[in-house]
Short mmCIF file of C-alpha atoms in Angstrom, two decimals:
data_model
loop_
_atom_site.label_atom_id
_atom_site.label_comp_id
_atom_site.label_asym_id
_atom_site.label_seq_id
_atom_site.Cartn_x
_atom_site.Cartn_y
_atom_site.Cartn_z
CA UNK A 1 0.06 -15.66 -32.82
CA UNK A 2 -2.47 -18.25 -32.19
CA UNK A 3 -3.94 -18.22 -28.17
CA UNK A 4 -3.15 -22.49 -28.35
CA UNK A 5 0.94 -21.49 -28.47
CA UNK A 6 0.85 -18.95 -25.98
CA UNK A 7 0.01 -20.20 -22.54
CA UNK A 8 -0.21 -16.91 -20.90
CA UNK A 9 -3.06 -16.16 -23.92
CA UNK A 10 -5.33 -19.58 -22.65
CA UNK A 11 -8.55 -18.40 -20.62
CA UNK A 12 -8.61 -20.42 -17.44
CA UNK A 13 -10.27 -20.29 -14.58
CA UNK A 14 -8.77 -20.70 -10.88
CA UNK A 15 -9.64 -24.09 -9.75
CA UNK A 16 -10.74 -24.78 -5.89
CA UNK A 17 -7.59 -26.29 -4.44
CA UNK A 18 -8.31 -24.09 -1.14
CA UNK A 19 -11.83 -25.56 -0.92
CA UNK A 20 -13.87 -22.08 0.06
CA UNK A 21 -14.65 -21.54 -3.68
CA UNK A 22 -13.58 -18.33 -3.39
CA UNK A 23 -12.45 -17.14 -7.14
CA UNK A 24 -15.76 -18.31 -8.51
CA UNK A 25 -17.42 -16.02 -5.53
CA UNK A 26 -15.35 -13.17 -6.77
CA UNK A 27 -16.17 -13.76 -10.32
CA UNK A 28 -19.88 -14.25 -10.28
CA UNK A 29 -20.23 -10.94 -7.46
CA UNK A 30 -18.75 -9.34 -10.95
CA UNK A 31 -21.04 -11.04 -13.39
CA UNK A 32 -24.14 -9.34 -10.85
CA UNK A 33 -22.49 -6.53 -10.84
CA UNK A 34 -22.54 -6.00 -14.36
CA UNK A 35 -26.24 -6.48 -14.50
CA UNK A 36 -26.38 -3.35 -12.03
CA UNK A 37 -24.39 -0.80 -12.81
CA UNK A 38 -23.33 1.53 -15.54
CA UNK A 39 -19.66 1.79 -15.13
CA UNK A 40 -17.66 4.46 -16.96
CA UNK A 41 -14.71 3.27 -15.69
CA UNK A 42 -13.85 -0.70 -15.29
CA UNK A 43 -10.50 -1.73 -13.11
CA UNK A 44 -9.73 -4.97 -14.27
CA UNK A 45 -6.37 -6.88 -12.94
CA UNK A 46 -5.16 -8.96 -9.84
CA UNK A 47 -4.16 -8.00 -6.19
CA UNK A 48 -2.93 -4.46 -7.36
CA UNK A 49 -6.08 -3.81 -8.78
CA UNK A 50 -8.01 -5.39 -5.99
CA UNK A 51 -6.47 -3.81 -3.06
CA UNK A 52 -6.55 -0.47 -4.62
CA UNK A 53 -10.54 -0.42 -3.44
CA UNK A 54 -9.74 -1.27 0.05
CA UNK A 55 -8.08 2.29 0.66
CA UNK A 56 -9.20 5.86 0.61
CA UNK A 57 -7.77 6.88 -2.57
CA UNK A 58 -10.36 4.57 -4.22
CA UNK A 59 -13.13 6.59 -2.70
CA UNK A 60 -11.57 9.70 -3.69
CA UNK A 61 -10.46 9.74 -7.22
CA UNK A 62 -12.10 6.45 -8.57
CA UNK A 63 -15.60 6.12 -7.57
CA UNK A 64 -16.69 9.65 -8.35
CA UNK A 65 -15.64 8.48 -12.17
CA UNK A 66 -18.20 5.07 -11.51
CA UNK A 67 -15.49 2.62 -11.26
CA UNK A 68 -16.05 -0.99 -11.29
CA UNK A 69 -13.35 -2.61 -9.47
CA UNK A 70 -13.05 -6.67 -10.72
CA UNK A 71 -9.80 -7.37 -9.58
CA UNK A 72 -8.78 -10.72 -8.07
CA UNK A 73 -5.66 -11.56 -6.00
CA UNK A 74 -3.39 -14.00 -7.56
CA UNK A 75 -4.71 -13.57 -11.10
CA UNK A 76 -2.37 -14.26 -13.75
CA UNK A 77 -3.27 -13.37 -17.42
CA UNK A 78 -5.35 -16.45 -18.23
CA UNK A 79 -7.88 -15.91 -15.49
CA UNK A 80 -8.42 -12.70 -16.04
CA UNK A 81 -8.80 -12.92 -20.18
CA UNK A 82 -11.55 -16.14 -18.91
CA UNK A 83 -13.37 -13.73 -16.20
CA UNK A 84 -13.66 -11.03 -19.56
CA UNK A 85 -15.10 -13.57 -21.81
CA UNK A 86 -17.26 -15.04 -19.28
CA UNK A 87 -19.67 -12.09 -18.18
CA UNK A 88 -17.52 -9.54 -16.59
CA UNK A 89 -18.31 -7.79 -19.78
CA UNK A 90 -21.63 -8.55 -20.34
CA UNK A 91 -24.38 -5.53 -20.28
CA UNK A 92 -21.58 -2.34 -19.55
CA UNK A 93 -20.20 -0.39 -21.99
CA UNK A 94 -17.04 1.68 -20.09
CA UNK A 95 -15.29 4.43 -21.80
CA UNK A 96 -12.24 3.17 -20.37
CA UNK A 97 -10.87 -0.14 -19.30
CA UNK A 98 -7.81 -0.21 -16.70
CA UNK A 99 -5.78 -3.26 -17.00
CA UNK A 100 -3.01 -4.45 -14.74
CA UNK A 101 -2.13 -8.09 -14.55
CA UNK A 102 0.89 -9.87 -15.62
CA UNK A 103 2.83 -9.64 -12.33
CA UNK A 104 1.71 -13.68 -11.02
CA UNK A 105 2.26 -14.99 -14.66
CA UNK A 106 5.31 -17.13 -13.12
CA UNK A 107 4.97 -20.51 -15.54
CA UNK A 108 5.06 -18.20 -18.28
CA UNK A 109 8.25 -16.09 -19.83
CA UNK A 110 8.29 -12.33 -20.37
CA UNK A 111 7.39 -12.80 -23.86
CA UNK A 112 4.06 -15.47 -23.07
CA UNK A 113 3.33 -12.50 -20.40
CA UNK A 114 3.34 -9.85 -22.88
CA UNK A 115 1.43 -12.54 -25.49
CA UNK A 116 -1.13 -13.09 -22.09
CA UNK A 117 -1.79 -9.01 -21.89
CA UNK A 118 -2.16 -8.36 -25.76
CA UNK A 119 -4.73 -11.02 -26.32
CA UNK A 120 -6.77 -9.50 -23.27
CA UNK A 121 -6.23 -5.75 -24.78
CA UNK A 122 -7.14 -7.24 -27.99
CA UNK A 123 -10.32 -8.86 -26.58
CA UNK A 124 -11.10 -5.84 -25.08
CA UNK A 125 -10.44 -3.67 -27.86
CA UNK A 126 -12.87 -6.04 -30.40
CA UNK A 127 -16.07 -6.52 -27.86
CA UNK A 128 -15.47 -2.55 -26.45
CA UNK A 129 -14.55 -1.27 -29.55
CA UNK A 130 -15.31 2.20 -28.55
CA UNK A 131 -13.89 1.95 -25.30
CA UNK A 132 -10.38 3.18 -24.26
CA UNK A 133 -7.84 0.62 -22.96
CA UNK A 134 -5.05 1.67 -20.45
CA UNK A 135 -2.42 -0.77 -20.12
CA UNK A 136 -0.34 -0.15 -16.43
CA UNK A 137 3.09 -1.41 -16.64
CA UNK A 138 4.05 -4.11 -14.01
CA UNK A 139 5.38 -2.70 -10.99
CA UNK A 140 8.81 -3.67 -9.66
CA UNK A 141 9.06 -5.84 -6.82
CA UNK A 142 11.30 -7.81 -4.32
CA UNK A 143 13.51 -5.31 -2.01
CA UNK A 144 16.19 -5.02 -3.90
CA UNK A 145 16.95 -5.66 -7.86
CA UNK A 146 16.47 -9.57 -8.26
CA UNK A 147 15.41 -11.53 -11.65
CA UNK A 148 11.51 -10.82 -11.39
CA UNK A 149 11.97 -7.10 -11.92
CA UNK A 150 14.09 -8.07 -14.75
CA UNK A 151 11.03 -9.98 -16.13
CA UNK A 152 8.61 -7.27 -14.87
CA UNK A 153 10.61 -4.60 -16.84
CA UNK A 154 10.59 -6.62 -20.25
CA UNK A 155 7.05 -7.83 -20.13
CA UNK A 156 6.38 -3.02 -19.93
CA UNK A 157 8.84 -2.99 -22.55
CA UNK A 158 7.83 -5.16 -24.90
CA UNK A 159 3.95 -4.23 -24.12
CA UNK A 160 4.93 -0.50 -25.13
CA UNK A 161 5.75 -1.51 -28.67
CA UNK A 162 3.23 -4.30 -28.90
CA UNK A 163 0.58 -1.99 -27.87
CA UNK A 164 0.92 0.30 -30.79
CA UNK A 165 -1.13 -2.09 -32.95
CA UNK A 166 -4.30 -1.20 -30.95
CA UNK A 167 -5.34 2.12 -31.42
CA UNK A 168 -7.76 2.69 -28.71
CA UNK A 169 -5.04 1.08 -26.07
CA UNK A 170 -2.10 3.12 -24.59
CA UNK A 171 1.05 2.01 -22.26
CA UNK A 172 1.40 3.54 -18.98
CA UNK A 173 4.11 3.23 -17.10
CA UNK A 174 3.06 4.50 -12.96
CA UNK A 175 6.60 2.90 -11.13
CA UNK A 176 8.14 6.40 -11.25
CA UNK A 177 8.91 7.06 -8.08
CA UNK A 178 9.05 3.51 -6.85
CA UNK A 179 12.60 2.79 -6.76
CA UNK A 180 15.03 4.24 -5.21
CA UNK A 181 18.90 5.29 -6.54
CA UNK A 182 19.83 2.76 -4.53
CA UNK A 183 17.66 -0.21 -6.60
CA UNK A 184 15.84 -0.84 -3.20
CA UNK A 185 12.00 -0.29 -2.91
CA UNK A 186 10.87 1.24 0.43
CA UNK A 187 8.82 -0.11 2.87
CA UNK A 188 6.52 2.88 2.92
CA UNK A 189 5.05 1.85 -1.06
CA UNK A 190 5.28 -1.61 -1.03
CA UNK A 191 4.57 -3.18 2.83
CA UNK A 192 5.93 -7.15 1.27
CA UNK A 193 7.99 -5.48 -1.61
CA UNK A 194 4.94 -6.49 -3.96
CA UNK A 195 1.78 -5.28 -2.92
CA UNK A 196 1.23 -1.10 -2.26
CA UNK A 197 0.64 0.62 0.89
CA UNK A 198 -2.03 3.69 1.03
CA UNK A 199 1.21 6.00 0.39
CA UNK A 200 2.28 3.73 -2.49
CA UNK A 201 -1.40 3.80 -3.87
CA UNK A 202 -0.96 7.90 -4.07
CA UNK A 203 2.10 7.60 -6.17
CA UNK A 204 0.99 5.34 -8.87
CA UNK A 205 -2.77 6.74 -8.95
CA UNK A 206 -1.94 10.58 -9.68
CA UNK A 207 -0.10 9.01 -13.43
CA UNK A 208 -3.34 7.17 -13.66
CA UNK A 209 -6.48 9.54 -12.73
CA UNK A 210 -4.66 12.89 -14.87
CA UNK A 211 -4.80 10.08 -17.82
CA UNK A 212 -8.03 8.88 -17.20
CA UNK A 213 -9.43 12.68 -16.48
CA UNK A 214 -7.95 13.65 -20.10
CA UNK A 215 -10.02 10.88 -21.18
CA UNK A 216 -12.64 11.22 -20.21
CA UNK A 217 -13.04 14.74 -21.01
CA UNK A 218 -12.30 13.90 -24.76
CA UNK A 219 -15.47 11.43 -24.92
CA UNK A 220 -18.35 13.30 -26.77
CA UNK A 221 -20.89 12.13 -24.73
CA UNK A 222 -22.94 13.97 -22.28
CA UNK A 223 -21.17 14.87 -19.22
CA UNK A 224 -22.17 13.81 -15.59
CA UNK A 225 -22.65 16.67 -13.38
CA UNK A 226 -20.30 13.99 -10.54
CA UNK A 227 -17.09 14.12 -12.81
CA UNK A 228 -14.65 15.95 -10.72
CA UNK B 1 1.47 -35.98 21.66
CA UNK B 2 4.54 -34.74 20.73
CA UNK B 3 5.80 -36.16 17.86
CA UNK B 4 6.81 -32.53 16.02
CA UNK B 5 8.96 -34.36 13.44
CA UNK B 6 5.64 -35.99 12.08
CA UNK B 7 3.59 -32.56 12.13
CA UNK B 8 4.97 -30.55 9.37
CA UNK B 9 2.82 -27.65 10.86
CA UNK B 10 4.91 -27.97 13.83
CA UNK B 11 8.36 -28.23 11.94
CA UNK B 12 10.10 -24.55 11.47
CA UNK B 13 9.89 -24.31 7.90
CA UNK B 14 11.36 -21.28 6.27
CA UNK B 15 9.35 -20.08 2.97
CA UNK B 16 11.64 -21.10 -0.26
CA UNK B 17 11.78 -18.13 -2.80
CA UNK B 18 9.69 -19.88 -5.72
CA UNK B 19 9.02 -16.62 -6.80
CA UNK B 20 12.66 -14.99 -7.54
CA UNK B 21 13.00 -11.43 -5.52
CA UNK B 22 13.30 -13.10 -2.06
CA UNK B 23 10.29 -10.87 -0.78
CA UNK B 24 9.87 -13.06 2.37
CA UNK B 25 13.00 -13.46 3.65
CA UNK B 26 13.51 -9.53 3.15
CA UNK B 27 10.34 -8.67 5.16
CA UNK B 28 11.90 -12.01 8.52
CA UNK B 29 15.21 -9.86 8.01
CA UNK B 30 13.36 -6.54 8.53
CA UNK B 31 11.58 -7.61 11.68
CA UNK B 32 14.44 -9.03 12.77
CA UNK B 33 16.60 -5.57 12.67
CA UNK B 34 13.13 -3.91 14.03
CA UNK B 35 13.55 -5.76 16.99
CA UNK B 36 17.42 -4.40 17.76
CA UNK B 37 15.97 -0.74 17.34
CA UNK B 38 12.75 -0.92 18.69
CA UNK B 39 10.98 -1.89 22.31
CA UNK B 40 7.50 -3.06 21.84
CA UNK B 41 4.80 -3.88 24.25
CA UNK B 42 2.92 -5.66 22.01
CA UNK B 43 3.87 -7.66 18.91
CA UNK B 44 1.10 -9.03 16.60
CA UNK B 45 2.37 -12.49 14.71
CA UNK B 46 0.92 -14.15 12.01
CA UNK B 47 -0.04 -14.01 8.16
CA UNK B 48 -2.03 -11.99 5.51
CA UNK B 49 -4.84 -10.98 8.48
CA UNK B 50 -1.92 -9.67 10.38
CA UNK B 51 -0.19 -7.96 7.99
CA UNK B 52 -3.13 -5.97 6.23
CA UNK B 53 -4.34 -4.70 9.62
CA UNK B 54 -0.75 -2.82 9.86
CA UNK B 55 -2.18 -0.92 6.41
CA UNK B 56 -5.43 0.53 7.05
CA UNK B 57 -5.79 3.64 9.84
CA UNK B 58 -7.13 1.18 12.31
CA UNK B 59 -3.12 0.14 13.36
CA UNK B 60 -2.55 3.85 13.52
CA UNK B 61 -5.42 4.42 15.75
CA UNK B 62 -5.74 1.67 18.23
CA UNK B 63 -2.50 -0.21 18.08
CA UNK B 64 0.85 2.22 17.36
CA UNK B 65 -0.70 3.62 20.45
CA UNK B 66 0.10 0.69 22.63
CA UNK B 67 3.48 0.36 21.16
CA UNK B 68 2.86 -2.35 18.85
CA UNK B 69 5.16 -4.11 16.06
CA UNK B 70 3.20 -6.10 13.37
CA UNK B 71 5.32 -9.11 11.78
CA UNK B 72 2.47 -10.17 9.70
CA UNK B 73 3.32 -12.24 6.51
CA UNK B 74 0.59 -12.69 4.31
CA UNK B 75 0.84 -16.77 3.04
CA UNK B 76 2.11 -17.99 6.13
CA UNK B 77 1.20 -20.80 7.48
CA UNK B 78 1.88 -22.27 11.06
CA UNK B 79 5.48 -24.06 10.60
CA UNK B 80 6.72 -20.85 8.69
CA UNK B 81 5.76 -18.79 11.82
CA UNK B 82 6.94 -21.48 14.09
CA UNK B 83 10.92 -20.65 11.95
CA UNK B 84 10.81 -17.04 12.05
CA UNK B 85 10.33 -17.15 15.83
CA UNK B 86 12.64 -19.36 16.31
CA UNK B 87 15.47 -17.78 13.87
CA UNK B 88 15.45 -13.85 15.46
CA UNK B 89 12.61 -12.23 15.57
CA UNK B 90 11.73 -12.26 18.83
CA UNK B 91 15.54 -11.91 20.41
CA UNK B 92 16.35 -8.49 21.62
CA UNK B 93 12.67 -7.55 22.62
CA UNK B 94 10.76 -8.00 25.68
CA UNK B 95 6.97 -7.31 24.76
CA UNK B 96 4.33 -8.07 27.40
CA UNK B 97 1.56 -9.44 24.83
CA UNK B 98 1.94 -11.24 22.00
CA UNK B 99 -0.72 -11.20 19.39
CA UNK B 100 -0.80 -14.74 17.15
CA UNK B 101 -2.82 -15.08 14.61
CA UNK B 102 -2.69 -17.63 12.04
CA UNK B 103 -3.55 -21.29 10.83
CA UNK B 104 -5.66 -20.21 7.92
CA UNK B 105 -3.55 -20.91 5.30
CA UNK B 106 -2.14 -24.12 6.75
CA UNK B 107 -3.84 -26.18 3.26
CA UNK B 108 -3.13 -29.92 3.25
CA UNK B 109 -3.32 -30.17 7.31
CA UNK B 110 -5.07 -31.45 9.30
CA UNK B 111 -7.28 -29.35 12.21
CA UNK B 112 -5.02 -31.41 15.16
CA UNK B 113 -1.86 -30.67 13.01
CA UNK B 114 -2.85 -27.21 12.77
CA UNK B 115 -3.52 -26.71 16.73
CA UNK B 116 -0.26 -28.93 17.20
CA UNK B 117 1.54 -25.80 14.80
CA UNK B 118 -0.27 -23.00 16.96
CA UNK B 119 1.06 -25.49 20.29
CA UNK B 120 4.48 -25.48 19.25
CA UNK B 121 4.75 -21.36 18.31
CA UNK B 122 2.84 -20.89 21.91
CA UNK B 123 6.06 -23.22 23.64
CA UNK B 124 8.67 -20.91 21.74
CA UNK B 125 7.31 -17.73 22.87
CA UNK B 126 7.05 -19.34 26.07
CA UNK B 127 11.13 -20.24 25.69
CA UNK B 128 12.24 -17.30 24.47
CA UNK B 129 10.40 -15.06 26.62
CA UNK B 130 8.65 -16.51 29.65
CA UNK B 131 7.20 -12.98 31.19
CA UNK B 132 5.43 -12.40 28.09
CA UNK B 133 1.63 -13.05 27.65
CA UNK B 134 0.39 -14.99 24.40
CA UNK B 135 -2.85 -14.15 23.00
CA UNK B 136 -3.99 -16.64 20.45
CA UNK B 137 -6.63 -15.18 18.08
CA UNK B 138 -9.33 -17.84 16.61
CA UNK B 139 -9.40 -18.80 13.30
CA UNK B 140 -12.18 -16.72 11.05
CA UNK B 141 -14.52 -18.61 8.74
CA UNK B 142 -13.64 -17.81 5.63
CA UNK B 143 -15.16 -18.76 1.87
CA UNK B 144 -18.87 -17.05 0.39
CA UNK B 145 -21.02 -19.97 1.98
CA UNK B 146 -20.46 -22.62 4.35
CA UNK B 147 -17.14 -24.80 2.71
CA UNK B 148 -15.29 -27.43 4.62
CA UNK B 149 -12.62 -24.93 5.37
CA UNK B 150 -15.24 -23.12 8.26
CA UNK B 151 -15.64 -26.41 9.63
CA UNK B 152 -11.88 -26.93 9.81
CA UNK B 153 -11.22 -23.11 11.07
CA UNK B 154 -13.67 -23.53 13.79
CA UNK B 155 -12.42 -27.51 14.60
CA UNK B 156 -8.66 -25.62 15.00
CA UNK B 157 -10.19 -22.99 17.03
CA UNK B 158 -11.88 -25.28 19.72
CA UNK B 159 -8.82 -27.60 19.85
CA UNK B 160 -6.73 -24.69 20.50
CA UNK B 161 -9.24 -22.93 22.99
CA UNK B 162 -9.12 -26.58 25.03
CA UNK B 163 -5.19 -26.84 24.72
CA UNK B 164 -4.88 -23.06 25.99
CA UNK B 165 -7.08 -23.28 29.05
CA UNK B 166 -4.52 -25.10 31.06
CA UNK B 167 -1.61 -22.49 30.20
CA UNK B 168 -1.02 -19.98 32.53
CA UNK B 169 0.39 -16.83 30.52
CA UNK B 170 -1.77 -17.68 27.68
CA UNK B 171 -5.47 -16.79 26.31
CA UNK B 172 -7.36 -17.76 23.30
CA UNK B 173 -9.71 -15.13 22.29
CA UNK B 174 -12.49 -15.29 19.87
CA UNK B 175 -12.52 -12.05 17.49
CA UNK B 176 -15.63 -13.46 14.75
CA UNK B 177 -17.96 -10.43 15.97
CA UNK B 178 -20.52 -12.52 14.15
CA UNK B 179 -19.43 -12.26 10.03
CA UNK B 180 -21.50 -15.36 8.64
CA UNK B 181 -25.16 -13.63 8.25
CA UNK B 182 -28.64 -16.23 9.25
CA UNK B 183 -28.38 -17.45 5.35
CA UNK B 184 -24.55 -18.37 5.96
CA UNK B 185 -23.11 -16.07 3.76
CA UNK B 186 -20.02 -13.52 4.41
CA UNK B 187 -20.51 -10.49 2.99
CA UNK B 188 -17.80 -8.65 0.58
CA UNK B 189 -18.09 -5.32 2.97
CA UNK B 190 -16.22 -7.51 5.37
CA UNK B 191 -14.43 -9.71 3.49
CA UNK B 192 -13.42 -8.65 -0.11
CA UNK B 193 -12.63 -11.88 -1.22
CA UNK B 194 -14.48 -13.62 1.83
CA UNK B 195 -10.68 -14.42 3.65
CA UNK B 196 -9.24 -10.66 3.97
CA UNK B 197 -10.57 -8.30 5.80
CA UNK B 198 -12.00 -4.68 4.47
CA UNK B 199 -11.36 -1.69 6.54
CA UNK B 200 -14.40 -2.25 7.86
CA UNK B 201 -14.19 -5.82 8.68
CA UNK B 202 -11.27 -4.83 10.68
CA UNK B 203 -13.02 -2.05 12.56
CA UNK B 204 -15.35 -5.10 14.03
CA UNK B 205 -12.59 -7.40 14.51
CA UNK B 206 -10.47 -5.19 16.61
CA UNK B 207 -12.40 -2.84 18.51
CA UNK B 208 -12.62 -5.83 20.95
CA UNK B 209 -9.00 -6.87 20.18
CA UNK B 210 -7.72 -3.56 21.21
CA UNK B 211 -10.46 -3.48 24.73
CA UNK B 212 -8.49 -7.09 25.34
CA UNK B 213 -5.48 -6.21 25.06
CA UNK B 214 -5.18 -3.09 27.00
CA UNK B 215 -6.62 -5.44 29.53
CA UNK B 216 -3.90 -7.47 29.44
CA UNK B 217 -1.31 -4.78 29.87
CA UNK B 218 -3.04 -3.53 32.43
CA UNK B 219 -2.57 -6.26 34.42
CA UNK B 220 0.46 -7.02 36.52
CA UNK B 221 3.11 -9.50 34.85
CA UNK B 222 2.72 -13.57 34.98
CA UNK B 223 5.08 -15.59 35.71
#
């Protein structure tokens, strides 16, 4: 599947409608940051990935692992896959790679989504190739059941089978405990129904640090005496 | 000047789902029921910088203290405020401070449309509930380096200062505790994207905020 059908699979950067420059601020902070640290661990997404710094569970399971966090609010698939092939790779070599973007792809259909994610995992996979990839489902969103957690839902479910051609990838799903019996999400995880609160933050990254733990654990390399 | 049918940021304008899961009219219809069940003293209004503060242990620790609702929504601009005012979420409360903050995402207007948008949310709180003190928070510059939009932010912010000071019940208050370093640049420990504040940037932004406020409810009410 060539990246010229798929729209979801172009690399694109965010252009400066706002006129603060912003996303290119975000993006070269990343390209420095690169130059300066030796991340283990590199968080790579949009506002779920972004905002996950901002609270204390960051601090506590994620930086001890030396986390890079280069997530950008509002990124859809394209702009991150153009961040990854524009420096936000250049001079680290992680063990593992956390992905989670898809969720602002709104031009694009479940499938393109999907098509978006795969060509970043596969990008990922070719200039990493000893790296890990973790895949995070999308989340659900809106209050109550409504057409984009229809979308959300098929994007994870096609991504689970999809994944299985890359090896070094895996599918994880961290909505769990998300969603009520009721279909409604609560106010306590998601604060606009989309983006998580500290508590919702706990819930998804317990699925997330056991896998990346067991991970790292199985790489043969020397061990830090900071891994917790 | 009062031509509000030519300002669209003085025109209540109710966000459209674009999206598909109806996330904003979910979160109006919430505040709106949080009103019947609650009685606030304060109630902070506005977008993202309103919202977020609600998340971090600074709400916890300064504001749920003084009784506070936040009915922050992050994307809104001016005229969206201005409908969700106007359409319930201030009926069946009598706060004596409201907190408004917003104009920052107000793209595509102009700084004098903008202060005519903050204008026209200041007259409804003043309609709906004329005991009630307004306290109008200034724009914060926003953006890496110096950008057009700082100039704009700080143009709405001494428009809105000059409208205010002839307003009894209401007070403009300045909360920049000085971001933009000597070399103009913002610095991601205060801004992680250089528009939304970190924990940290918050700490700085409302340690002041908070001193104001319980100033303000402190003092008898205006009328």
């Amino acid at each position: 599947m060539s990246g010229d059908e798929n729209p979801a699979a172009v690399p694109k950067p965010v252009e400066d409608v706002q006129g603060d420059a912003r996303w290119i601020s975000q993006h070269t902070r990343f390209v420095q940051e690169c130059k300066d640290a030796e991340p283990d661990v590199l968080f790579i997404g949009d506002s779920m990935i972004q905002l996950m710094q901002q609270y204390d569970i960051w601090r506590e399971l994620f930086s001890p692992l030396h986390a890079l966090n280069f997530g950008i609010g509002g990124d859809t698939t394209c702009n991150v896959l153009w961040r990854l092939q524009n420096g936000e790779l250049e001079n680290i070599s992680p063990k593992v790679v956390v992905l989670w973007v898809g969720t602002n792809n709104h031009e694009h259909t479940a499938e393109q989504v999907a098509g978006g994610v795969m060509a970043i995992a596969q990008f990922l996979a070719t200039r990493l190739p000893k790296a890990k990839i973790i895949v995070l489902g999308l989340l659900p969103r809106g209050e109550r059941p409504n057409l984009l957690r229809e979308k959300n839902a098929t994007v994870n479910s096609l991504l689970r089978s999809l994944l299985l051609q890359i090896p070094q990838a895996q599918f994880l799903d961290v909505s769990a405990e998300l969603v009520h019996s009721d279909g409604t999400i609560s106010i306590q995880h998601m604060f606009d129904f989309l983006h998580l609160t500290s508590s919702g933050y706990r819930v998804v990254a317990k699925p997330l640090n056991d896998l990346l733990l067991q991970i790292l654990e199985e790489t043969p390399e020397e061990r830090r005496a900071s891994l917790v | 000047m009062n031509a509000e049918d030519a300002n669209p940021a003085a025109t209540p304008t109710p966000c459209g789902d674009i999206h598909g899961d109806g996330r904003w009219m979910s979160m109006h219809e919430r505040f709106v029921s949080d009103g019947k069940g609650k009685e606030p003293e304060v109630v902070f209004v506005g977008d993202s910088l309103v919202q977020l503060m609600h998340q971090f242990g600074i709400w916890r620790q300064l504001f749920s203290p003084l009784h506070s609702l936040n009915f922050g929504i992050g994307g809104d601009a001016t005229q969206h405020v201005l409908w969700r005012l106007s359409n319930g979420e201030l009926d069946n409360i009598s706060p004596k401070v409201i907190v408004l903050w917003v104009g920052t995402n107000n793209h595509g207007h102009t700084a004098e449309q903008i202060c005519g948008g903050i204008m026209a949310i200041v007259q409804v709180i003043k309609n709906k509930l004329p005991l009630a003190h307004t306290l109008v928070l200034g724009l914060l510059p926003r953006g890496k380096m110096p950008n057009p939009l700082r100039e704009k932010n700080a143009l709405v912010n001494k428009l809105v200062q000059e409208a205010l000071s002839s307003l009894p019940y209401t007070s403009f208050l300045n909360v920049d505790p000085g971001f933009v370093h000597s070399n103009g640049s913002i610095s991601h420990q205060d801004m992680y994207d250089y528009l939304h504040l970190t924990p940290k940037g918050y700490e700085a932004v409302c340690d002041p905020l908070h001193e104001h406020i319980k100033s303000l409810l402190e003092k008898p009410p205006e009328h």
